[in-house]
Short mmCIF file of C-alpha atoms and ligand atoms in Angstrom, two decimals:
data_model
loop_
_atom_site.label_atom_id
_atom_site.label_comp_id
_atom_site.label_asym_id
_atom_site.label_seq_id
_atom_site.Cartn_x
_atom_site.Cartn_y
_atom_site.Cartn_z
CA MET A 1 46.79 -39.26 -67.66
CA SER A 2 50.48 -38.59 -67.72
CA GLY A 3 52.08 -38.89 -71.06
CA THR A 4 49.57 -36.87 -72.89
CA THR A 5 50.41 -33.59 -74.66
CA PRO A 6 50.91 -30.58 -72.41
CA LYS A 7 47.55 -28.68 -72.18
CA THR A 8 46.76 -25.24 -70.92
CA VAL A 9 43.75 -23.17 -69.87
CA THR A 10 43.20 -19.91 -70.85
CA ILE A 11 41.12 -17.48 -68.49
CA THR A 12 39.50 -14.37 -69.95
CA LEU A 13 37.83 -11.91 -67.97
CA ASP A 14 34.85 -11.01 -70.29
CA GLY A 15 34.38 -7.47 -71.12
CA THR A 16 38.17 -6.73 -70.54
CA ASN A 17 41.38 -7.48 -72.41
CA ARG A 18 42.67 -9.47 -69.54
CA LYS A 19 43.55 -12.98 -70.30
CA LEU A 20 45.70 -15.56 -68.79
CA THR A 21 46.97 -18.97 -70.14
CA VAL A 22 47.90 -21.32 -67.52
CA PRO A 23 49.59 -24.87 -67.40
CA LEU A 24 47.22 -27.82 -67.07
CA MET A 25 48.99 -30.19 -64.49
CA ALA A 26 48.36 -34.00 -64.78
CA GLY A 27 49.08 -36.50 -62.07
CA THR A 28 49.37 -40.24 -62.33
CA ALA A 29 45.67 -40.66 -62.08
CA GLY A 30 42.77 -38.62 -61.55
CA ALA A 31 41.52 -35.28 -63.02
CA ASP A 32 44.04 -32.70 -64.34
CA VAL A 33 44.20 -29.38 -62.34
CA PHE A 34 45.21 -26.02 -63.56
CA ASP A 35 47.74 -23.74 -61.87
CA ILE A 36 46.16 -20.52 -60.85
CA ARG A 37 49.09 -19.14 -58.84
CA LYS A 38 49.70 -16.31 -61.15
CA MET A 39 45.93 -15.38 -61.58
CA TYR A 40 45.86 -12.55 -59.19
CA ASN A 41 48.89 -10.77 -60.47
CA ALA A 42 47.67 -11.35 -64.15
CA LEU A 43 43.86 -10.88 -63.86
CA GLY A 44 43.36 -9.01 -60.46
CA VAL A 45 40.92 -11.90 -59.34
CA PHE A 46 40.90 -14.86 -56.87
CA THR A 47 38.74 -17.89 -57.02
CA TYR A 48 35.72 -18.62 -54.62
CA ASP A 49 35.54 -22.26 -53.36
CA PRO A 50 34.11 -22.60 -49.90
CA GLY A 51 35.16 -26.28 -48.47
CA TYR A 52 37.86 -26.28 -51.06
CA GLY A 53 35.75 -28.79 -53.07
CA ALA A 54 37.48 -27.93 -56.44
CA THR A 55 40.77 -27.02 -55.11
CA ALA A 56 43.94 -29.05 -55.08
CA SER A 57 45.89 -27.71 -52.42
CA CYS A 58 49.10 -29.89 -52.70
CA GLU A 59 51.01 -32.39 -54.84
CA SER A 60 50.91 -35.72 -53.00
CA LYS A 61 52.30 -39.35 -53.72
CA ILE A 62 50.43 -40.85 -50.64
CA THR A 63 47.01 -41.81 -51.28
CA TYR A 64 44.70 -41.88 -54.37
CA ILE A 65 40.99 -41.96 -54.21
CA ASP A 66 38.60 -42.26 -57.38
CA GLY A 67 35.38 -41.19 -55.75
CA ASP A 68 33.24 -41.99 -58.84
CA VAL A 69 34.11 -45.78 -58.79
CA GLY A 70 34.97 -46.12 -55.19
CA VAL A 71 38.74 -46.81 -55.41
CA LEU A 72 41.14 -46.21 -52.69
CA GLN A 73 44.85 -46.77 -52.87
CA TYR A 74 47.72 -46.32 -50.54
CA ARG A 75 50.99 -45.50 -52.55
CA GLY A 76 49.39 -47.37 -55.51
CA TYR A 77 48.17 -50.38 -53.62
CA PRO A 78 44.50 -51.13 -53.40
CA ILE A 79 43.00 -50.95 -50.03
CA GLU A 80 41.30 -54.49 -50.60
CA GLN A 81 44.83 -55.81 -50.99
CA LEU A 82 46.36 -54.42 -48.16
CA ALA A 83 43.24 -55.15 -45.94
CA ASP A 84 43.61 -58.82 -46.86
CA SER A 85 47.27 -59.34 -46.83
CA SER A 86 49.02 -56.75 -45.09
CA ASN A 87 49.28 -55.44 -41.46
CA PHE A 88 48.96 -52.22 -39.91
CA LEU A 89 52.86 -51.43 -39.35
CA GLU A 90 53.63 -52.66 -42.63
CA VAL A 91 50.98 -50.17 -44.06
CA CYS A 92 52.76 -47.26 -41.79
CA TYR A 93 55.95 -48.30 -43.25
CA LEU A 94 54.38 -47.95 -46.71
CA LEU A 95 52.55 -44.67 -46.02
CA LEU A 96 55.75 -43.11 -44.57
CA ASN A 97 58.35 -44.39 -46.92
CA GLY A 98 56.54 -44.95 -50.44
CA GLU A 99 57.63 -48.66 -50.52
CA LEU A 100 56.46 -52.03 -48.84
CA PRO A 101 59.46 -52.94 -46.53
CA ASN A 102 61.56 -56.10 -47.06
CA ALA A 103 61.85 -58.58 -44.17
CA LYS A 104 64.85 -56.73 -42.60
CA GLN A 105 63.11 -53.22 -43.07
CA SER A 106 60.01 -54.49 -41.56
CA ALA A 107 61.79 -56.11 -38.38
CA GLU A 108 63.87 -52.88 -37.84
CA PHE A 109 60.68 -50.35 -38.34
CA ASN A 110 58.52 -52.48 -36.10
CA LYS A 111 61.17 -52.56 -33.40
CA GLY A 112 61.72 -48.86 -34.21
CA VAL A 113 58.17 -48.01 -33.62
CA MET A 114 57.49 -50.48 -30.64
CA HIS A 115 60.55 -49.05 -28.89
CA HIS A 116 58.61 -45.63 -28.29
CA THR A 117 55.32 -46.98 -26.87
CA MET A 118 55.74 -45.69 -23.30
CA LEU A 119 54.89 -42.24 -22.24
CA HIS A 120 57.31 -39.93 -20.01
CA GLU A 121 56.16 -40.81 -16.51
CA GLN A 122 55.33 -37.34 -15.87
CA ILE A 123 52.55 -37.45 -18.58
CA ARG A 124 50.57 -39.69 -16.26
CA GLN A 125 49.97 -36.56 -14.07
CA PHE A 126 47.96 -35.00 -16.73
CA TYR A 127 45.40 -37.33 -16.61
CA ASN A 128 44.55 -36.50 -12.98
CA GLY A 129 43.71 -32.99 -14.44
CA PHE A 130 40.78 -34.23 -16.43
CA ARG A 131 37.08 -34.85 -15.01
CA ARG A 132 36.51 -38.67 -14.85
CA ASP A 133 33.93 -38.25 -17.49
CA ALA A 134 36.20 -36.35 -20.07
CA HIS A 135 35.61 -37.33 -23.52
CA PRO A 136 38.71 -39.44 -24.94
CA MET A 137 39.11 -37.04 -27.94
CA ALA A 138 39.44 -33.99 -25.30
CA VAL A 139 42.04 -36.01 -23.59
CA MET A 140 43.89 -36.92 -26.75
CA CYS A 141 43.94 -33.15 -28.00
CA GLY A 142 45.57 -32.18 -24.73
CA VAL A 143 48.08 -34.97 -24.14
CA VAL A 144 49.03 -35.32 -27.77
CA GLY A 145 49.84 -31.69 -27.97
CA ALA A 146 51.77 -31.84 -24.79
CA LEU A 147 54.23 -34.31 -26.28
CA SER A 148 56.05 -31.31 -27.50
CA ALA A 149 56.88 -30.44 -23.93
CA PHE A 150 58.51 -33.54 -23.31
CA TYR A 151 60.46 -34.63 -26.56
CA HIS A 152 62.38 -31.38 -27.23
CA ASP A 153 64.93 -33.55 -28.95
CA SER A 154 62.93 -34.27 -31.99
CA LEU A 155 61.19 -30.93 -32.68
CA ASP A 156 63.75 -29.64 -35.43
CA ILE A 157 61.44 -30.08 -38.30
CA ASN A 158 64.33 -29.16 -40.84
CA ASP A 159 66.24 -32.40 -39.45
CA PRO A 160 65.19 -35.64 -41.38
CA GLU A 161 66.22 -37.72 -38.28
CA SER A 162 64.08 -35.60 -36.04
CA ARG A 163 61.30 -35.89 -38.16
CA ARG A 164 61.75 -39.79 -38.27
CA ILE A 165 61.75 -39.84 -34.39
CA SER A 166 58.86 -37.51 -34.00
CA ALA A 167 56.91 -39.81 -36.54
CA PHE A 168 57.82 -42.88 -34.49
CA ARG A 169 56.93 -41.50 -31.18
CA LEU A 170 53.69 -40.26 -32.56
CA ILE A 171 52.65 -43.61 -33.92
CA ALA A 172 53.88 -45.39 -31.06
CA LYS A 173 52.50 -43.43 -28.23
CA VAL A 174 48.74 -42.58 -29.53
CA PRO A 175 47.60 -45.91 -28.62
CA THR A 176 49.03 -45.56 -25.16
CA ILE A 177 47.35 -42.02 -24.74
CA ALA A 178 43.99 -43.23 -25.98
CA ALA A 179 43.87 -46.55 -23.99
CA TRP A 180 44.97 -44.59 -20.78
CA ALA A 181 42.14 -41.83 -21.46
CA TYR A 182 39.69 -44.92 -21.36
CA LYS A 183 41.25 -46.46 -18.10
CA TYR A 184 40.99 -43.12 -16.57
CA THR A 185 37.34 -42.67 -17.10
CA ILE A 186 36.50 -46.13 -15.74
CA GLY A 187 38.88 -45.81 -12.80
CA GLN A 188 41.28 -48.56 -13.66
CA PRO A 189 45.15 -48.62 -13.42
CA PHE A 190 46.78 -47.67 -16.51
CA MET A 191 48.28 -50.74 -18.37
CA TYR A 192 51.88 -50.05 -19.62
CA PRO A 193 52.58 -51.03 -23.21
CA ARG A 194 54.00 -54.46 -24.06
CA ASN A 195 56.38 -54.19 -27.00
CA ASP A 196 56.43 -58.01 -27.53
CA LEU A 197 52.87 -57.79 -28.94
CA THR A 198 51.93 -56.50 -32.40
CA TYR A 199 50.55 -52.95 -32.73
CA ALA A 200 46.96 -53.87 -32.62
CA GLU A 201 47.38 -56.62 -29.79
CA ASN A 202 49.25 -54.14 -27.57
CA PHE A 203 46.18 -51.51 -27.93
CA LEU A 204 43.72 -54.11 -27.11
CA TYR A 205 45.89 -55.25 -24.12
CA MET A 206 46.28 -51.85 -22.79
CA PHE A 207 42.59 -51.20 -23.37
CA ASN A 208 41.21 -54.57 -21.70
CA ALA A 209 43.89 -55.87 -19.46
CA VAL A 210 43.93 -55.40 -15.64
CA PRO A 211 47.10 -56.00 -13.53
CA THR A 212 45.41 -58.78 -11.39
CA GLU A 213 44.55 -61.22 -14.16
CA ASP A 214 46.11 -62.66 -17.27
CA TYR A 215 44.89 -61.35 -20.69
CA LYS A 216 44.38 -63.61 -23.55
CA ILE A 217 44.28 -61.99 -26.90
CA ASN A 218 41.60 -63.31 -29.14
CA PRO A 219 43.32 -63.53 -32.64
CA VAL A 220 40.00 -62.61 -34.49
CA LEU A 221 39.56 -59.45 -32.55
CA SER A 222 43.09 -58.42 -32.96
CA ARG A 223 43.00 -59.19 -36.72
CA ALA A 224 39.85 -57.10 -36.73
CA MET A 225 41.57 -54.33 -34.67
CA ASP A 226 44.46 -54.28 -37.28
CA LEU A 227 42.15 -54.12 -40.16
CA ILE A 228 40.14 -51.27 -38.86
CA MET A 229 43.59 -49.48 -38.26
CA ILE A 230 44.60 -50.20 -41.89
CA LEU A 231 41.28 -48.93 -43.28
CA HIS A 232 41.63 -45.64 -41.42
CA ALA A 233 45.36 -45.01 -41.80
CA ASP A 234 44.96 -42.41 -44.53
CA HIS A 235 42.49 -40.70 -46.80
CA GLU A 236 44.29 -37.89 -48.69
CA GLN A 237 43.37 -34.27 -48.10
CA ASN A 238 40.23 -34.58 -45.66
CA ALA A 239 39.54 -31.99 -43.25
CA SER A 240 41.94 -33.32 -40.41
CA THR A 241 44.73 -33.92 -42.71
CA SER A 242 44.30 -30.48 -44.42
CA THR A 243 44.13 -29.18 -41.00
CA VAL A 244 47.76 -30.88 -40.08
CA ARG A 245 49.12 -29.55 -43.23
CA LEU A 246 47.80 -26.06 -42.68
CA ALA A 247 49.44 -26.02 -39.03
CA GLY A 248 52.40 -27.65 -40.51
CA SER A 249 52.89 -24.94 -43.03
CA THR A 250 53.52 -22.50 -40.27
CA GLY A 251 56.39 -24.33 -39.06
CA ALA A 252 54.63 -25.72 -36.07
CA ASN A 253 56.17 -28.80 -34.46
CA PRO A 254 54.76 -32.31 -35.51
CA PHE A 255 53.25 -32.82 -32.03
CA ALA A 256 51.20 -29.53 -32.19
CA CYS A 257 50.11 -30.41 -35.93
CA ILE A 258 48.74 -33.79 -34.94
CA ALA A 259 46.98 -32.41 -31.76
CA ALA A 260 45.16 -29.87 -34.51
CA GLY A 261 44.39 -32.96 -36.79
CA ILE A 262 42.70 -34.59 -33.78
CA ALA A 263 40.56 -31.56 -32.88
CA SER A 264 39.43 -31.31 -36.58
CA LEU A 265 38.64 -35.23 -36.77
CA TRP A 266 36.42 -35.02 -33.51
CA GLY A 267 33.49 -33.23 -35.51
CA PRO A 268 30.43 -35.43 -36.38
CA ALA A 269 30.73 -34.38 -40.22
CA HIS A 270 34.38 -36.37 -39.89
CA GLY A 271 35.67 -38.81 -37.44
CA GLY A 272 32.88 -37.98 -35.21
CA ALA A 273 30.50 -39.85 -37.41
CA ASN A 274 31.12 -43.26 -36.18
CA GLU A 275 29.79 -42.26 -32.81
CA ALA A 276 26.87 -40.50 -34.42
CA VAL A 277 25.95 -43.38 -36.35
CA LEU A 278 25.40 -45.47 -33.48
CA LYS A 279 23.36 -42.82 -31.71
CA MET A 280 21.32 -42.46 -34.61
CA LEU A 281 20.82 -46.38 -34.90
CA SER A 282 19.76 -46.40 -31.17
CA ASP A 283 17.26 -43.50 -31.76
CA ILE A 284 15.74 -45.24 -34.74
CA GLY A 285 15.37 -48.11 -32.50
CA HIS A 286 13.58 -50.45 -34.92
CA VAL A 287 13.19 -51.00 -38.72
CA ASP A 288 9.59 -49.93 -38.56
CA ASN A 289 10.83 -46.38 -37.83
CA ILE A 290 13.12 -46.13 -40.58
CA PRO A 291 10.56 -44.42 -43.02
CA GLU A 292 9.82 -41.80 -40.58
CA PHE A 293 13.35 -41.10 -39.93
CA LEU A 294 14.25 -40.95 -43.49
CA SER A 295 11.52 -38.64 -44.21
CA ASP A 296 13.00 -36.37 -41.38
CA VAL A 297 16.39 -36.59 -43.19
CA LYS A 298 14.82 -35.55 -46.42
CA ASP A 299 12.97 -32.68 -44.93
CA LYS A 300 15.42 -29.76 -45.37
CA GLY A 301 14.07 -27.70 -42.35
CA ASN A 302 14.88 -30.52 -40.28
CA HIS A 303 18.75 -30.82 -40.34
CA THR A 304 18.71 -34.35 -39.75
CA LYS A 305 21.33 -36.26 -41.68
CA LEU A 306 21.64 -39.98 -42.19
CA MET A 307 24.95 -40.26 -40.51
CA GLY A 308 27.53 -42.48 -42.20
CA PHE A 309 26.17 -41.71 -45.58
CA GLY A 310 27.66 -39.38 -48.00
CA HIS A 311 30.98 -38.20 -48.61
CA ARG A 312 32.82 -35.35 -50.36
CA VAL A 313 34.73 -37.44 -52.74
CA TYR A 314 33.08 -40.79 -52.94
CA LYS A 315 29.99 -40.60 -55.23
CA ASN A 316 29.83 -44.39 -55.21
CA TYR A 317 30.05 -47.16 -52.31
CA ASP A 318 33.01 -46.32 -50.06
CA PRO A 319 35.32 -49.30 -50.39
CA ARG A 320 36.20 -49.34 -46.68
CA ALA A 321 32.62 -49.70 -45.91
CA LYS A 322 32.38 -52.74 -47.84
CA ILE A 323 35.28 -54.35 -46.01
CA ILE A 324 34.12 -53.43 -42.73
CA GLN A 325 30.60 -54.78 -43.27
CA GLN A 326 32.24 -58.11 -44.08
CA ALA A 327 34.35 -57.82 -41.07
CA CYS A 328 31.35 -57.02 -38.81
CA HIS A 329 29.65 -60.33 -39.77
CA ASP A 330 33.15 -62.34 -38.90
CA VAL A 331 33.74 -60.61 -35.76
CA LEU A 332 29.96 -61.10 -34.59
CA LYS A 333 30.15 -64.72 -35.43
CA GLU A 334 33.46 -65.14 -33.57
CA LEU A 335 31.83 -63.43 -30.45
CA GLY A 336 28.76 -65.79 -30.96
CA ILE A 337 26.53 -62.76 -31.41
CA LYS A 338 23.71 -64.03 -33.69
CA GLY A 339 21.44 -61.51 -35.35
CA ASP A 340 22.87 -58.31 -33.58
CA PRO A 341 19.82 -55.80 -33.74
CA LEU A 342 21.93 -52.87 -34.67
CA LEU A 343 23.54 -54.72 -37.47
CA ASP A 344 20.33 -55.76 -38.83
CA LEU A 345 18.90 -52.25 -38.36
CA ALA A 346 21.96 -50.70 -40.35
CA MET A 347 21.60 -53.12 -43.06
CA GLU A 348 17.99 -52.59 -43.59
CA LEU A 349 18.42 -48.77 -43.44
CA GLU A 350 21.26 -49.05 -46.04
CA LYS A 351 19.02 -51.20 -48.27
CA ILE A 352 16.15 -48.59 -48.07
CA ALA A 353 18.29 -45.75 -48.42
CA LEU A 354 20.18 -47.09 -51.42
CA ASN A 355 16.75 -47.49 -53.08
CA ASP A 356 15.25 -43.93 -52.32
CA PRO A 357 15.45 -41.49 -55.02
CA TYR A 358 16.90 -38.61 -52.56
CA PHE A 359 20.06 -40.73 -51.85
CA VAL A 360 20.28 -42.15 -55.36
CA GLU A 361 20.05 -38.75 -57.19
CA ARG A 362 22.59 -37.14 -54.68
CA LYS A 363 24.96 -40.51 -55.09
CA LEU A 364 24.79 -40.73 -51.30
CA TYR A 365 26.22 -44.29 -50.11
CA PRO A 366 27.44 -45.72 -47.02
CA ASN A 367 30.89 -44.48 -45.85
CA VAL A 368 33.65 -46.11 -43.66
CA ASP A 369 31.57 -44.78 -40.38
CA PHE A 370 28.41 -46.42 -41.19
CA TYR A 371 29.53 -49.81 -40.01
CA SER A 372 32.69 -49.14 -37.87
CA GLY A 373 30.52 -48.27 -34.87
CA ILE A 374 28.86 -51.75 -35.07
CA ILE A 375 32.00 -53.67 -35.13
CA LEU A 376 33.80 -51.46 -32.28
CA LYS A 377 30.82 -51.81 -30.19
CA ALA A 378 30.83 -55.69 -30.60
CA MET A 379 34.44 -55.56 -29.71
CA GLY A 380 33.81 -54.09 -26.26
CA PHE A 381 34.58 -50.31 -27.18
CA PRO A 382 32.22 -47.64 -25.43
CA VAL A 383 30.78 -45.25 -28.09
CA SER A 384 33.05 -42.39 -26.83
CA MET A 385 36.25 -44.32 -27.92
CA PHE A 386 35.27 -44.77 -31.50
CA THR A 387 36.64 -41.38 -32.70
CA ALA A 388 39.78 -42.02 -30.60
CA LEU A 389 40.42 -45.11 -32.31
CA PHE A 390 40.00 -43.42 -35.57
CA ALA A 391 42.76 -40.88 -34.39
CA VAL A 392 45.03 -43.67 -33.26
CA SER A 393 44.77 -45.12 -36.75
CA ARG A 394 44.96 -42.00 -38.67
CA THR A 395 48.21 -40.43 -36.96
CA VAL A 396 50.25 -42.39 -39.35
CA GLY A 397 48.44 -40.78 -42.34
CA TRP A 398 48.70 -37.10 -40.75
CA ILE A 399 52.47 -37.56 -40.01
CA SER A 400 53.14 -39.00 -43.48
CA GLN A 401 51.35 -36.03 -45.10
CA TRP A 402 53.26 -33.65 -42.62
CA GLN A 403 56.53 -35.20 -43.62
CA GLU A 404 55.64 -34.81 -47.33
CA LEU A 405 54.73 -30.97 -46.70
CA ILE A 406 58.06 -30.51 -45.09
CA GLU A 407 59.95 -32.02 -47.76
CA ASP A 408 58.10 -30.25 -50.63
CA PRO A 409 59.83 -26.94 -51.77
CA GLU A 410 56.64 -25.72 -53.46
CA GLN A 411 54.79 -25.53 -50.08
CA ARG A 412 54.13 -22.13 -48.41
CA ILE A 413 52.27 -21.05 -45.55
CA GLY A 414 48.59 -21.87 -46.01
CA ARG A 415 46.76 -18.86 -46.37
CA PRO A 416 43.40 -18.66 -48.22
CA ARG A 417 41.74 -15.51 -49.59
CA GLN A 418 38.21 -14.42 -49.04
CA ILE A 419 35.60 -12.34 -50.71
CA TYR A 420 34.78 -9.57 -48.29
CA THR A 421 31.01 -8.82 -47.98
CA GLY A 422 30.76 -6.78 -44.74
CA ALA A 423 30.43 -3.19 -44.15
CA ALA A 424 32.35 -0.69 -46.56
CA GLU A 425 34.67 1.72 -44.89
CA ARG A 426 32.99 4.12 -42.49
CA ALA A 427 33.91 6.65 -39.65
CA TYR A 428 33.80 5.85 -36.15
CA VAL A 429 30.65 6.99 -34.18
CA ALA A 430 31.25 8.10 -30.49
CA VAL A 431 28.73 6.15 -28.14
CA ASP A 432 26.51 9.08 -27.42
CA LYS A 433 25.75 9.52 -31.11
CA ARG A 434 24.93 6.00 -31.74
CA GLY A 435 21.00 4.93 -32.28
N1 LIG B 1 22.09 -37.47 -45.24
C1 LIG B 1 21.28 -36.56 -45.87
N2 LIG B 1 21.59 -35.82 -46.84
C2 LIG B 1 23.01 -35.75 -47.04
C3 LIG B 1 23.93 -36.37 -46.55
C4 LIG B 1 23.27 -37.10 -45.43
N3 LIG B 1 24.28 -37.95 -44.85
N4 LIG B 1 25.23 -36.09 -46.92
C5 LIG B 1 24.91 -35.20 -48.14
N5 LIG B 1 23.54 -34.91 -48.14
C6 LIG B 1 22.91 -34.08 -49.06
C7 LIG B 1 22.96 -32.61 -48.69
O1 LIG B 1 22.05 -32.01 -47.98
C8 LIG B 1 23.11 -31.96 -50.14
O2 LIG B 1 21.77 -32.11 -50.61
P1 LIG B 1 21.19 -30.86 -51.46
O3 LIG B 1 21.82 -30.72 -52.77
O4 LIG B 1 19.63 -30.93 -51.66
O5 LIG B 1 21.33 -29.62 -50.82
C9 LIG B 1 23.80 -33.06 -50.95
O6 LIG B 1 23.58 -34.42 -50.23
C10 LIG B 1 25.15 -32.97 -51.28
O7 LIG B 1 25.89 -32.90 -49.94
P2 LIG B 1 27.08 -32.04 -49.51
O8 LIG B 1 26.64 -31.33 -48.14
O9 LIG B 1 27.25 -30.92 -50.63
O10 LIG B 1 28.17 -32.68 -49.42
P3 LIG B 1 29.52 -32.42 -48.88
O11 LIG B 1 30.64 -33.04 -49.66
O12 LIG B 1 29.64 -30.86 -48.34
O13 LIG B 1 29.50 -33.30 -47.34
C11 LIG B 1 29.70 -34.98 -45.75
C12 LIG B 1 30.15 -34.55 -47.11
C13 LIG B 1 30.47 -36.24 -45.45
C14 LIG B 1 30.08 -33.88 -44.79
C15 LIG B 1 28.20 -35.40 -45.88
O14 LIG B 1 27.62 -36.28 -46.75
C16 LIG B 1 27.69 -35.77 -44.24
O15 LIG B 1 27.46 -34.62 -43.52
N6 LIG B 1 27.40 -36.91 -44.13
C17 LIG B 1 27.14 -37.39 -42.77
C18 LIG B 1 28.22 -37.45 -41.94
C19 LIG B 1 29.32 -38.59 -42.16
O16 LIG B 1 28.96 -39.65 -42.35
N7 LIG B 1 30.59 -38.28 -42.19
C20 LIG B 1 31.47 -39.21 -42.38
C21 LIG B 1 32.49 -39.00 -43.87
S1 LIG B 1 33.45 -40.24 -43.99
C22 LIG B 1 34.70 -40.22 -42.90
C23 LIG B 1 35.28 -39.24 -42.47
O17 LIG B 1 35.59 -38.22 -43.48
O18 LIG B 1 35.77 -38.98 -41.49
#
């Protein structure tokens, strides 16, 4: 909408003579927003927006979503084209730097990231402190946060070179941290990263290989892994990214901020949904049980949700879900899995839900998590690793958004207001006088 005549919005407090005219800001695409920063001083009121569904918290040049039509772009490039033609490290470069790299930049960047894949040897000790059945996300919250205790030389957030090295370290080390979290739970030796492999191949290697045998990388699976990583790399101001930005706004170091993002991603309404979808499908068990399950979902007293459906921004099919659904078929074919019952069940559930007035009226469509669990399960990942894989892929988005925040002169400490509805001021009552 840029290039249009500048517009303003006038806010009048009914019944008073208080009025404020504020600028309407236009982005490259998407809805205009009006700037309410002066509103409290001028009118003495704040806005009320639980869940921030109507609030733009920052200006960003990284990712654009048009939820009404189902569009997702990284730095202007449609997700379908990136999924089709790019690779994860190239997408990382794009998200961090704003442009696709040329061949030289790409080679330097790949080498720069892959140079940092090892963890400080002492970090190994941390794993022994966890129970063997620790959830990989619990391990990731702890170990990623602990990186700040090891890499003191890149903690100066005001130094661009420190920020660059921290970004490299985070992107390079999260696959090692996640793969080791898995190896720890199954009692296998940790596999050290191999920098001669691609990012996705290296992750599959650390996850699957054992020191006693050769590990052959299946190109279809490493391509699927790379694709899943591209699709999850960034998604503008979602809950975990906003958490990273909020933590970053205080001046906290990047490792601490990304650990906060991992914690936020864990919930079933966000990144934990992929795990919840698989549990839901197993609970439903058979297509014959779909109607009963959906009637539970529609019963408001029941608190059952159709996991993997609905999105704060997409009021149309999530474009990532379309790509993943196709990839599911490719991977299952490659693995020789004919008629996977979970995929069949998911497709039938999707078909029925998309024709049900409850979901149609509320514009609830499958999101990325509806099919990602099925493909990850087929690739041999246990359900508990699903959200950890999301975290591995999203780290680049978080660190790109964190970097943008630090470089944005308009950003201040994140500090929302509230409407207080508790008790009015009252006098303290001694314990013997209380009823
Ligand atoms: N199943 C049943 N009803 C739903 C669902 C669902 N999955 N999602 C939304 N609704 C209903 C909701 O109850 C409400 O109904 P009503 O107007 O009668 O009160 C209406 O649809 C609007 O929903 P909302 O709660 O206002 O939507 P929201 O923007 O606050 O929530 C969401 C978005 C993603 C948290 C929600 O759709 C949800 O919980 N979905 C299931 C969990 C899920 O799949 N999460 C992954 C999101 S995509 C990946 C990621 O972000 O990590």
